[in-house]
């Protein structure tokens, strides 16, 4: 058995190595690109060989991957989901018709196959599947504890070939650093809010309760009323607070699947037929603009 | 401008998940619908056509069978895409091709593009579908056709045979440039799909549709993934609506409940 781990970030590399060691015994090869490539030496002691590529252009990564794939003939290609990893590996999958699975929750090796479990239907269900090796398996982040970094192994630098897609600019997103996944109380805001200024109702409530504010995808990604690290959902953050208060959120599966770890879910929505009421513990059918000021006032009174 | 190709999926609808008494997924009882972000891809295709001309060709491969049972959903999904801006639809559906997997689907799409006289300038797809959500088909197709690929595009600008796109990464926005032809996957934020007008809906019924079966894509047949078991995630929530004669009373009740649950301390 030979596993090839592909990673853009060192933390993901260390989780990927752990995954490889948990799943399979045998050779482990690591390919690190972009930011992780500068730290290759630090982790090289954990694997048989590290390939490095400074570029994070997924086309360059794909070109490098093809060469490494041909040279190493791995049985299993492993990683942790990230956009550039997904992009470059989907191309490798296409080039060699390899089965590929993403957002995997658990996996095991059986004969010449890999068996794995992953969410489907926007995580309303899960699927247990099997695919013959060689196969590509990308785990959800934080499934595996990262290995302790250890230097001292072989590092091979890969050539950056020419690419057809060229980067002409890059800008950092405005992130707030809010750790919703660690908050005990989260107030979630959705499109029921009519404008950005109105979110102050949610911030006031969160502050009174000692919680944090997060939002649905349209609020964070489209309208940009919240920083993107406050985006809750299967393509944003998964949270499991003691209390989740969803306000003006309809209850789309892509949002709700990521909050199902909450102990108690409260929904405030003016539409009594909103799907969120079937997925909440307590529902308030009301216009948020009328209800929130009253709720805030009452909490204030009680706090004295 | 050559053809504008859009990859489309009639996907299992996660808002209508059904299960059997033993908790296994009752997949046959779950309807298909045009996958959400495919609408953004179609909208972007329509916008490109408005600016640059060309023809919008939609390709849809049915991955869940049996075909006879899925015919109605399939038709609705195709009609929706035609009404929203696709000029011509190619639908690949055959019981020999279901259940499909991504290996086979990508091979079928590449074969259809190669063999149907399509001359793509741009192939648009969504970043992910609502049922499988692995986001791997556009990358696979790009590799098979030897085309450059731009994933997770939040905006695109096409002019003079070139594309400039903004890729939406975890912590950055990355601006990239490439010559056409190119494969692009779009995010939900790229545009606001417009609902079709009545005239568009009526016209959709008359737009050309081509139906292909397994015999038309012989080279592409063959799956690798085996589905062993599918189960629903059970949602056990109290679903209790807090009633009261006015909002003050409801607020009081809510606060008391949450205190009793031990999730707030005032
Ligand atoms: C592949 C994929 C991934 C996705 N990932 C995510 C994700 O990670 N996170 C996410 O959130 N979404 C995600 N989405 C989008 C998701 O499908 C929904 O579109 C989105 O969650 C809807 O956001 P919303 O509930 O804020 O808005 P809407 O669905 O528009 O709901 C607004 C709600 O507010 C209520 N309302 C309106 N006015 C008031 C008022 N005055 N008082 C009280 N209530 C009011 C309405 O009744 C309605 O129920 C994804 C979609 C796809 C296809």
XYZ file of C-alpha atoms and ligand atoms in Angstrom:
623
model
C 0.000 0.000 0.000
C 1.211 3.417 -0.881
C -0.565 6.636 0.065
C 0.002 10.064 -1.445
C -1.137 12.976 0.708
C -1.790 16.332 -0.967
C -1.999 19.535 1.081
C -1.938 23.295 0.734
C -1.678 24.005 4.466
C 0.657 22.347 6.972
C -2.175 21.639 9.397
C -4.015 19.760 6.619
C -0.812 17.894 5.745
C -0.461 16.736 9.354
C -4.107 15.612 9.448
C -3.657 13.870 6.103
C -0.590 12.000 7.367
C -2.577 10.914 10.415
C -5.356 9.728 8.116
C -2.890 7.776 5.990
C -1.372 6.091 9.036
C -4.799 5.269 10.453
C -6.064 3.799 7.203
C -3.150 2.023 5.687
C 0.231 0.715 6.574
C 2.933 1.068 3.997
C 4.606 3.945 2.216
C 3.449 7.510 2.629
C 4.433 10.237 0.220
C 3.490 13.873 0.769
C 2.993 16.594 -1.820
C 2.769 20.067 -0.310
C 2.090 23.154 -2.382
C 1.669 26.872 -1.796
C 2.009 27.971 1.836
C 2.746 24.435 3.122
C 5.679 24.044 0.714
C 7.811 26.421 2.781
C 7.404 24.174 5.841
C 8.051 20.881 4.055
C 11.310 20.217 5.881
C 9.554 20.428 9.281
C 7.205 17.567 8.502
C 9.444 15.484 6.248
C 10.415 13.089 9.044
C 6.868 11.737 9.171
C 6.792 10.375 5.619
C 8.982 8.530 3.144
C 9.332 11.465 0.793
C 8.013 15.014 0.462
C 7.486 16.712 -2.869
C 7.198 20.498 -2.768
C 5.704 22.984 -5.182
C 5.747 26.691 -4.227
C 2.817 27.570 -6.513
C -0.781 27.278 -5.349
C -2.174 27.580 -8.857
C -4.321 24.420 -9.139
C -3.225 23.932 -12.736
C 0.445 23.866 -11.681
C -0.498 21.507 -8.852
C -2.343 19.265 -11.311
C 0.647 19.163 -13.666
C 2.925 18.257 -10.772
C 0.437 15.679 -9.491
C 0.336 13.888 -12.822
C 4.095 13.437 -12.774
C 4.126 12.271 -9.149
C 1.193 9.945 -9.863
C 3.057 8.344 -12.759
C 6.309 8.040 -10.784
C 4.875 6.832 -7.481
C 1.764 4.876 -8.537
C -0.049 5.471 -5.213
C -3.011 3.286 -4.216
C -4.671 6.004 -2.248
C -4.577 9.778 -2.626
C -5.609 11.527 0.559
C -6.187 15.035 1.735
C -8.392 17.431 3.638
C -10.995 19.386 1.680
C -9.980 22.840 0.512
C -10.838 24.586 -2.731
C -7.458 24.352 -4.445
C -6.980 20.745 -3.333
C -10.412 19.828 -4.657
C -9.756 21.634 -7.925
C -6.380 20.038 -8.663
C -7.436 16.547 -7.584
C -10.663 16.658 -9.610
C -8.477 17.150 -12.680
C -6.230 14.234 -11.723
C -9.393 12.179 -11.200
C -10.548 13.128 -14.698
C -7.206 12.391 -16.329
C -7.012 8.850 -14.911
C -10.714 8.110 -14.282
C -10.051 7.698 -10.587
C -12.998 7.545 -8.214
C -12.989 10.605 -5.965
C -14.911 11.394 -2.827
C -14.988 14.617 -0.854
C -16.170 15.758 2.600
C -15.562 12.190 3.786
C -16.351 11.482 7.447
C -14.708 8.072 7.854
C -12.963 5.513 5.679
C -11.411 2.060 5.791
C -9.540 -0.244 3.435
C -11.074 -3.541 2.369
C -9.088 -5.683 -0.050
C -8.341 -3.483 -3.031
C -11.158 -1.054 -2.246
C -11.714 1.894 0.002
C -14.984 2.080 1.880
C -16.115 5.460 3.140
C -18.988 7.446 4.579
C -20.045 10.926 3.528
C -22.995 13.280 3.717
C -25.324 13.536 0.723
C -28.456 15.533 -0.053
C -26.927 18.609 1.538
C -26.173 16.373 4.541
C -29.787 15.384 5.096
C -28.605 11.818 4.601
C -25.365 9.912 4.505
C -24.051 7.386 2.077
C -21.714 4.473 2.630
C -19.891 3.676 -0.566
C -17.014 1.632 -1.884
C -14.587 2.365 -4.695
C -11.701 0.361 -6.119
C -8.192 1.736 -5.609
C -6.426 3.777 -6.811
C -8.893 6.293 -5.399
C -8.987 9.847 -4.082
C -10.424 10.519 -0.627
C -10.716 14.046 0.785
C -11.747 14.209 4.431
C -13.651 16.968 6.142
C -11.315 19.131 8.203
C -10.770 18.196 11.855
C -11.720 14.526 11.535
C -8.193 13.461 12.383
C -5.884 14.815 15.066
C -2.821 16.253 13.326
C 0.444 14.329 13.697
C 3.287 16.026 15.570
C 5.597 17.600 12.985
C 9.000 15.933 12.682
C 11.847 17.035 10.372
C 14.648 14.995 8.866
C 13.265 13.311 5.756
C 13.804 13.524 2.031
C 12.482 16.653 0.266
C 12.188 16.776 -3.527
C 11.480 20.098 -5.259
C 9.099 19.964 -8.209
C 9.394 22.151 -11.309
C 6.779 24.905 -11.716
C 5.812 24.362 -15.354
C 4.014 26.997 -17.380
C 0.240 27.319 -16.876
C -2.584 28.489 -19.128
C -4.464 30.152 -16.274
C -2.404 32.951 -14.764
C -2.878 34.818 -11.512
C -3.111 38.569 -12.083
C -4.078 39.671 -8.605
C -4.967 38.538 -5.124
C -6.666 40.251 -2.205
C -7.243 39.100 1.351
C -10.839 38.809 2.459
C -11.973 40.871 5.430
C -12.367 38.275 8.138
C -13.256 39.037 11.741
C -11.547 36.142 13.459
C -14.834 35.235 15.194
C -14.791 31.590 16.321
C -18.448 30.621 15.958
C -17.554 26.969 16.357
C -16.445 27.712 19.919
C -19.363 29.976 20.917
C -21.921 28.651 23.416
C -24.686 30.855 22.065
C -25.028 31.827 18.421
C -27.569 34.230 16.962
C -28.020 33.474 13.253
C -29.341 36.107 10.866
C -30.938 35.539 7.482
C -32.562 37.347 4.626
C -35.480 38.295 6.861
C -33.316 41.283 7.784
C -33.900 44.039 5.270
C -30.677 45.980 5.606
C -27.265 45.775 7.179
C -27.994 48.373 9.874
C -30.862 46.219 11.147
C -28.413 43.514 12.193
C -27.736 45.644 15.262
C -30.848 44.004 16.751
C -29.105 40.635 16.472
C -25.824 42.004 17.828
C -27.655 43.521 20.783
C -29.356 40.227 21.550
C -26.106 38.297 21.204
C -24.287 40.683 23.476
C -26.945 40.450 26.177
C -26.738 36.657 26.074
C -22.956 36.507 25.786
C -23.154 34.998 22.314
C -21.833 35.577 18.802
C -23.561 36.532 15.561
C -23.395 34.389 12.440
C -25.477 34.337 9.295
C -26.814 32.448 6.321
C -24.817 32.289 3.096
C -26.610 35.185 1.348
C -26.003 37.496 4.315
C -22.281 36.735 4.553
C -21.226 35.826 1.019
C -23.610 37.727 -1.223
C -24.610 40.882 0.672
C -21.385 40.896 2.706
C -23.234 42.237 5.744
C -21.126 39.931 7.901
C -17.537 38.778 7.416
C -17.293 35.401 5.707
C -16.018 33.630 8.789
C -19.484 34.240 10.245
C -21.055 32.186 7.418
C -22.924 29.186 8.810
C -23.705 26.167 6.660
C -22.271 23.205 4.840
C -20.123 25.506 2.726
C -19.305 27.730 5.695
C -18.941 26.879 9.379
C -20.425 23.942 11.265
C -21.475 24.924 14.759
C -22.721 23.103 17.839
C -23.560 25.683 20.484
C -25.816 25.154 23.481
C -28.276 27.589 21.906
C -28.790 28.583 18.298
C -31.316 31.353 17.641
C -32.110 31.564 13.919
C -33.796 34.808 12.964
C -35.273 35.440 9.512
C -33.735 32.211 8.218
C -35.950 29.907 6.144
C -34.291 26.599 7.067
C -32.618 25.452 3.838
C -30.894 22.077 4.275
C -27.510 23.601 3.354
C -27.839 25.878 6.372
C -29.572 23.604 8.853
C -27.336 20.541 8.393
C -24.490 22.560 9.844
C -26.333 23.585 13.039
C -27.858 20.241 13.969
C -25.253 19.746 16.683
C -26.869 22.581 18.658
C -28.478 21.554 21.940
C -31.470 23.871 21.540
C -32.603 25.587 18.348
C -34.964 28.564 18.417
C -36.459 29.959 15.197
C -38.008 33.376 14.697
C -39.765 33.702 11.360
C -42.864 35.554 10.223
C -43.952 32.726 7.921
C -45.602 29.986 9.947
C -44.935 27.520 7.124
C -41.190 28.207 6.988
C -39.359 24.837 6.915
C -37.193 25.908 9.837
C -40.025 25.346 12.316
C -39.864 21.591 11.634
C -36.170 21.637 12.497
C -36.302 23.802 15.606
C -37.130 23.088 19.236
C -38.960 26.341 19.817
C -40.554 28.558 17.222
C -41.803 32.115 17.357
C -44.046 33.096 14.456
C -43.528 36.845 14.327
C -42.045 39.732 12.439
C -38.497 40.018 13.726
C -38.744 43.805 13.661
C -41.571 43.642 16.191
C -40.396 40.693 18.245
C -36.681 41.373 18.720
C -37.061 44.792 20.406
C -39.519 43.248 22.858
C -37.301 40.238 23.538
C -34.285 42.497 24.054
C -36.244 44.739 26.416
C -37.457 41.757 28.458
C -33.974 40.274 28.774
C -32.626 43.672 29.840
C -35.316 43.977 32.500
C -34.536 40.562 33.899
C -30.830 41.220 33.975
C -31.642 44.356 35.962
C -17.940 33.414 -30.148
C -18.206 29.647 -30.224
C -20.727 27.699 -28.196
C -21.472 28.411 -24.574
C -21.934 25.034 -22.894
C -23.668 24.676 -19.518
C -23.493 21.471 -17.502
C -26.814 20.727 -15.817
C -28.009 18.208 -13.284
C -31.460 16.976 -12.394
C -30.518 16.358 -8.768
C -32.286 14.665 -5.874
C -34.084 17.410 -3.951
C -32.730 17.642 -0.381
C -35.813 19.568 0.728
C -37.894 16.464 0.058
C -35.846 13.715 1.642
C -37.883 10.545 2.246
C -37.002 7.422 4.164
C -38.305 3.906 4.680
C -39.435 2.745 8.142
C -35.982 1.296 8.834
C -34.324 4.678 8.264
C -32.809 3.845 4.900
C -33.196 6.450 2.224
C -36.232 5.967 0.007
C -34.484 7.382 -3.006
C -37.260 6.461 -5.434
C -39.637 8.722 -3.495
C -37.365 11.759 -3.662
C -38.063 13.976 -6.663
C -35.384 15.505 -8.868
C -35.039 19.195 -9.600
C -32.619 21.386 -11.482
C -29.717 21.755 -9.048
C -29.710 25.202 -7.385
C -26.417 26.652 -8.566
C -27.001 25.377 -12.124
C -29.406 28.314 -12.333
C -26.526 30.675 -11.724
C -24.530 28.927 -14.455
C -27.443 29.279 -16.895
C -27.917 32.945 -15.974
C -24.219 33.608 -16.571
C -24.421 31.797 -19.930
C -27.406 33.938 -20.941
C -25.529 37.098 -19.970
C -22.479 36.031 -21.978
C -24.641 35.293 -24.996
C -26.295 38.698 -24.764
C -22.899 40.343 -24.889
C -20.960 38.122 -27.265
C -23.471 36.073 -29.232
C -23.147 32.329 -29.693
C -25.478 29.537 -28.738
C -26.119 28.197 -25.244
C -26.054 24.401 -25.179
C -27.093 22.592 -22.017
C -25.903 19.050 -21.313
C -27.752 16.978 -18.724
C -26.820 13.421 -17.784
C -29.354 11.481 -15.739
C -27.603 9.685 -12.888
C -30.582 8.303 -10.933
C -32.935 5.838 -12.539
C -35.056 4.180 -13.565
C -35.528 6.503 -16.516
C -39.258 5.801 -16.868
C -39.875 6.947 -13.288
C -37.694 10.040 -13.674
C -39.044 11.187 -17.039
C -41.345 13.857 -15.595
C -38.762 15.417 -13.285
C -36.205 15.330 -16.054
C -38.542 17.150 -18.397
C -39.264 19.840 -15.801
C -35.574 20.399 -15.117
C -34.795 20.677 -18.832
C -37.748 23.025 -19.402
C -36.576 25.252 -16.591
C -33.081 25.507 -18.073
C -34.512 26.212 -21.541
C -36.815 28.912 -20.153
C -33.931 30.561 -18.303
C -31.617 30.878 -21.271
C -30.420 27.538 -22.640
C -31.046 27.428 -26.434
C -30.620 23.737 -26.998
C -30.568 20.800 -24.591
C -28.762 17.494 -24.904
C -30.114 14.944 -22.442
C -28.359 11.653 -21.846
C -30.634 9.159 -20.108
C -30.550 5.386 -20.179
C -31.110 2.661 -17.608
C -27.742 1.266 -18.650
C -26.197 4.476 -17.292
C -27.892 4.550 -13.868
C -26.981 4.691 -11.105
C -24.145 6.817 -12.427
C -21.002 7.962 -10.726
C -18.696 10.902 -11.356
C -16.219 8.824 -13.363
C -18.904 7.866 -15.856
C -20.727 11.218 -15.882
C -17.572 13.141 -16.748
C -16.705 10.644 -19.469
C -20.168 10.981 -20.954
C -20.038 14.786 -20.933
C -16.600 14.827 -22.577
C -17.737 12.352 -25.208
C -20.891 14.330 -25.973
C -18.872 17.520 -26.358
C -16.362 15.800 -28.643
C -18.904 13.992 -30.797
C -21.874 16.340 -31.088
C -20.228 18.984 -33.241
C -20.026 21.372 -30.291
C -17.314 23.995 -30.478
C -17.133 25.375 -26.943
C -15.649 28.753 -26.118
C -16.660 28.323 -22.517
C -18.070 25.452 -20.481
C -19.930 26.635 -17.394
C -20.888 24.467 -14.436
C -21.888 24.999 -10.835
C -19.385 24.774 -7.995
C -21.416 21.907 -6.498
C -24.775 20.164 -6.769
C -27.407 19.840 -4.059
C -27.342 16.038 -3.859
C -23.770 14.761 -4.113
C -21.998 18.111 -3.601
C -18.524 16.864 -4.521
C -17.851 19.611 -7.073
C -15.584 17.396 -9.167
C -17.315 17.162 -12.551
C -16.058 20.417 -14.123
C -12.430 19.629 -13.192
C -12.734 16.137 -14.598
C -14.246 17.427 -17.840
C -11.525 20.072 -18.190
C -8.793 17.451 -17.786
C -10.447 15.126 -20.302
C -10.777 17.862 -22.897
C -7.340 19.298 -22.143
C -8.854 22.699 -21.358
C -7.841 25.243 -18.745
C -10.125 25.289 -15.707
C -11.125 28.132 -13.406
C -12.960 26.924 -10.306
C -15.165 28.769 -7.796
C -15.588 31.877 -9.964
C -17.453 34.673 -8.198
C -17.286 36.929 -11.244
C -16.223 36.558 -14.861
C -15.501 38.996 -17.651
C -15.072 37.733 -21.222
C -13.666 39.896 -24.018
C -11.326 39.517 -27.004
C -11.017 35.757 -26.663
C -9.905 36.072 -23.045
C -11.495 35.564 -19.667
C -10.721 37.333 -16.435
C -12.291 35.732 -13.393
C -12.321 36.190 -9.665
C -11.838 32.917 -7.771
C -13.438 32.726 -4.358
C -10.909 31.006 -2.084
C -11.202 30.403 1.653
C -9.288 33.513 2.694
C -8.615 35.386 -0.534
C -10.137 36.528 -3.773
C -7.804 35.544 -6.581
C -7.974 37.234 -9.959
C -6.929 35.015 -12.873
C -6.740 35.288 -16.627
C -6.822 32.725 -19.441
C -7.475 32.406 -23.153
C -10.677 30.747 -24.320
C -11.806 27.980 -24.525
C -12.027 27.366 -20.807
C -14.058 25.440 -18.229
C -15.461 27.545 -15.361
C -17.308 26.545 -12.210
C -19.404 29.347 -10.739
C -20.445 30.100 -7.166
C -23.939 31.018 -6.028
C -22.836 34.639 -5.604
C -21.907 35.206 -9.267
C -25.352 36.584 -10.159
C -29.015 36.715 -9.212
C -30.870 34.365 -11.556
C -33.887 36.164 -13.030
C -37.180 34.307 -13.071
C -38.144 33.542 -16.691
C -40.832 35.621 -18.355
C -44.028 34.034 -19.669
C -42.760 34.395 -23.220
C -39.527 32.617 -22.264
C -41.486 29.796 -20.677
C -43.685 29.415 -23.773
C -40.703 29.530 -26.107
C -38.868 26.907 -24.073
C -41.303 24.233 -25.209
C -40.280 24.771 -28.823
C -36.524 24.822 -28.310
C -34.575 21.861 -29.705
C -33.867 18.944 -27.427
C -31.689 16.002 -28.302
C -32.007 12.752 -26.428
C -29.050 10.378 -26.259
C -28.773 6.904 -24.795
C -26.044 4.456 -23.841
C -25.428 3.495 -27.479
C -24.465 7.082 -28.265
C -21.816 7.207 -25.549
C -20.510 3.632 -25.693
C -16.918 4.589 -24.899
C -18.013 6.244 -21.671
C -19.943 3.429 -20.020
C -18.656 2.069 -16.738
C -18.855 3.162 -13.113
C -16.426 2.537 -10.270
C -18.350 3.612 -7.198
C -20.639 1.134 -5.463
C -23.312 2.474 -3.116
C -23.640 0.167 -0.119
C -26.138 1.959 2.076
C -27.889 5.299 2.346
C -29.650 6.482 5.489
C -31.353 9.688 6.485
C -30.127 11.894 9.271
C -32.968 11.906 11.778
C -33.976 15.279 13.125
C -35.354 15.050 16.639
C -36.502 18.503 17.598
C -39.410 19.546 19.788
C -41.000 21.671 17.047
C -42.961 23.604 19.635
C -44.466 26.915 18.531
C -44.624 29.330 21.443
C -48.112 30.778 21.554
C -49.366 33.811 23.417
C -51.913 36.586 23.206
C -49.203 39.119 22.414
C -45.475 39.297 21.687
C -44.675 40.361 25.245
C -46.153 37.154 26.573
C -44.349 35.087 23.934
C -41.033 36.739 24.799
C -41.556 35.993 28.499
C -42.378 32.385 27.773
C -39.353 31.976 25.508
C -36.998 33.381 28.138
C -38.435 31.072 30.798
C -38.133 28.029 28.558
C -34.529 28.802 27.685
C -33.665 29.309 31.347
C -35.300 26.020 32.217
C -33.359 24.309 29.416
C -30.241 25.709 31.071
C -28.981 27.339 27.870
C -29.168 30.954 29.066
C -28.405 32.534 32.427
C -29.643 36.039 33.060
C -24.371 23.756 -2.772
C -25.009 24.790 -1.892
C -24.387 25.176 -0.727
C -24.980 26.108 0.112
N -24.361 26.422 1.286
C -24.989 27.209 2.176
C -24.415 27.470 3.455
O -23.315 27.013 3.780
N -25.111 28.269 4.316
C -26.332 28.804 4.013
O -26.921 29.498 4.855
N -26.871 28.597 2.786
C -26.238 27.819 1.877
N -26.801 27.633 0.647
C -27.992 28.444 0.279
C -29.281 27.887 0.816
O -29.795 26.973 -0.126
C -30.322 29.022 1.007
O -30.473 29.718 -0.187
C -29.959 30.012 2.120
O -29.578 29.336 3.292
C -31.149 30.900 2.405
O -30.791 31.899 3.324
P -31.896 32.605 4.232
O -32.601 31.595 5.045
O -31.208 33.718 4.930
O -32.864 33.297 3.162
P -34.315 32.909 2.681
O -34.398 31.497 2.274
O -34.720 33.943 1.712
O -35.224 33.052 3.993
C -35.570 34.266 4.586
C -36.604 33.957 5.655
O -36.878 35.133 6.380
C -38.251 35.181 6.695
N -38.592 36.586 6.901
C -38.692 37.574 5.978
N -38.980 38.739 6.566
C -39.069 38.500 7.891
C -39.368 39.297 9.014
N -39.597 40.614 8.902
N -39.402 38.717 10.221
C -39.165 37.379 10.354
N -38.882 36.574 9.329
C -38.832 37.129 8.106
C -38.935 34.576 5.507
O -40.202 34.056 5.880
C -37.940 33.477 5.097
O -38.278 32.235 5.699
C -26.215 26.710 -0.228
C -26.828 26.339 -1.411
C -26.252 25.398 -2.243
C -26.952 25.019 -3.489
